[in-house]
Short mmCIF file of C-alpha atoms in Angstrom, two decimals:
data_model
loop_
_atom_site.label_atom_id
_atom_site.label_comp_id
_atom_site.label_asym_id
_atom_site.label_seq_id
_atom_site.Cartn_x
_atom_site.Cartn_y
_atom_site.Cartn_z
CA UNK D 1 -8.92 -3.38 -23.15
CA UNK D 2 -5.71 -2.19 -21.59
CA UNK D 3 -2.73 -0.83 -23.46
CA UNK D 4 -0.24 -3.29 -24.96
CA UNK D 5 3.39 -2.28 -24.46
CA UNK D 6 5.27 -3.23 -27.64
CA UNK D 7 8.94 -3.06 -28.61
CA UNK D 8 9.50 -1.40 -31.99
CA UNK D 9 12.52 -1.59 -34.28
CA UNK D 10 13.03 0.16 -37.59
CA UNK D 11 14.50 -1.06 -40.85
CA UNK D 12 18.27 -0.51 -41.17
CA UNK D 13 18.49 0.78 -37.63
CA UNK D 14 19.06 -0.77 -34.24
CA UNK D 15 16.83 1.76 -32.58
CA UNK D 16 14.29 0.33 -30.16
CA UNK D 17 11.31 2.16 -28.71
CA UNK D 18 8.64 0.99 -26.31
CA UNK D 19 5.16 1.98 -27.48
CA UNK D 20 1.96 1.34 -25.55
CA UNK D 21 -1.16 1.17 -27.69
CA UNK D 22 -4.74 0.12 -26.95
CA UNK D 23 -5.57 -3.41 -28.11
CA UNK D 24 -8.62 -2.04 -29.92
CA UNK D 25 -6.47 0.33 -32.04
CA UNK D 26 -5.83 -0.55 -35.69
CA UNK D 27 -2.44 -1.57 -37.04
CA UNK D 28 -2.47 1.76 -38.94
CA UNK D 29 -2.75 3.55 -35.57
CA UNK D 30 0.17 1.55 -34.18
CA UNK D 31 2.28 2.45 -37.23
CA UNK D 32 1.43 6.12 -36.82
CA UNK D 33 2.32 6.11 -33.11
CA UNK D 34 5.59 4.24 -33.58
CA UNK D 35 6.66 6.12 -36.71
CA UNK D 36 6.15 9.47 -35.00
CA UNK D 37 8.95 8.52 -32.60
CA UNK D 38 11.53 7.55 -35.20
CA UNK D 39 10.82 8.57 -38.82
CA UNK D 40 12.38 11.95 -39.55
CA UNK D 41 14.10 11.84 -36.14
CA UNK D 42 16.34 8.76 -36.17
CA UNK D 43 15.38 7.19 -39.51
CA UNK D 44 15.25 9.31 -42.70
CA UNK D 45 11.84 9.96 -44.24
CA UNK D 46 11.13 8.17 -47.51
CA UNK D 47 8.28 10.10 -49.16
CA UNK D 48 7.83 7.61 -52.04
CA UNK D 49 7.25 4.78 -49.59
CA UNK D 50 4.67 3.81 -47.04
CA UNK D 51 5.49 2.44 -43.62
CA UNK D 52 4.29 -1.07 -42.91
CA UNK D 53 4.51 -3.25 -39.81
CA UNK D 54 5.15 -6.93 -39.20
CA UNK D 55 5.90 -9.05 -36.18
CA UNK D 56 9.66 -9.28 -35.81
CA UNK D 57 9.60 -12.99 -36.69
CA UNK D 58 7.03 -12.57 -39.49
CA UNK D 59 7.52 -12.25 -43.22
CA UNK D 60 4.33 -10.46 -44.23
CA UNK D 61 3.08 -6.99 -43.34
CA UNK D 62 0.01 -6.94 -41.13
CA UNK D 63 -3.18 -5.51 -42.70
CA UNK D 64 -3.65 -1.84 -41.78
CA UNK D 65 -7.29 -2.13 -40.70
CA UNK D 66 -6.89 -5.13 -38.35
CA UNK D 67 -7.16 -4.35 -34.65
CA UNK D 68 -3.93 -4.83 -32.72
CA UNK D 69 -5.69 -7.21 -30.30
CA UNK D 70 -6.86 -9.38 -33.22
CA UNK D 71 -3.52 -9.41 -35.05
CA UNK D 72 -1.73 -11.96 -32.90
CA UNK D 73 0.48 -9.30 -31.34
CA UNK D 74 0.79 -9.67 -27.58
CA UNK D 75 2.21 -7.44 -24.85
CA UNK D 76 5.99 -7.00 -25.08
CA UNK D 77 6.16 -8.51 -28.58
CA UNK D 78 8.66 -7.03 -31.01
CA UNK D 79 7.22 -5.34 -34.06
CA UNK D 80 9.23 -4.12 -37.01
CA UNK D 81 8.52 -1.00 -39.06
CA UNK D 82 9.71 -1.14 -42.65
CA UNK D 83 9.34 0.94 -45.78
CA UNK D 84 7.41 -0.40 -48.75
CA UNK D 85 7.60 1.46 -52.09
CA UNK D 86 4.40 3.16 -53.17
CA UNK D 87 2.79 1.22 -56.01
CA UNK D 88 1.97 4.26 -58.12
CA UNK D 89 5.27 6.09 -57.60
CA UNK D 90 3.52 9.13 -56.10
CA UNK D 91 4.59 10.59 -52.75
CA UNK D 92 2.43 9.41 -49.87
CA UNK D 93 0.84 11.88 -47.52
#
């Protein structure tokens, strides 16, 4: 499948980045690609949190192992990165 260009915004920031990711990539891969552009650069790192992703009009985070092409995300959709506190209180790696 071809790459899906997606618009990414980050919690508490109006920053927007365009990220192209293969439709067969997992949501976790999309998070990694998008976060590498903004977290620690434009948005402060939050080591006791994990980064999650949802469609901009969605309430729930998308499962990390779902393929982007199977998640309901389409080309040029907005996706939103947000921080979710770690459940055990330990820093995430």
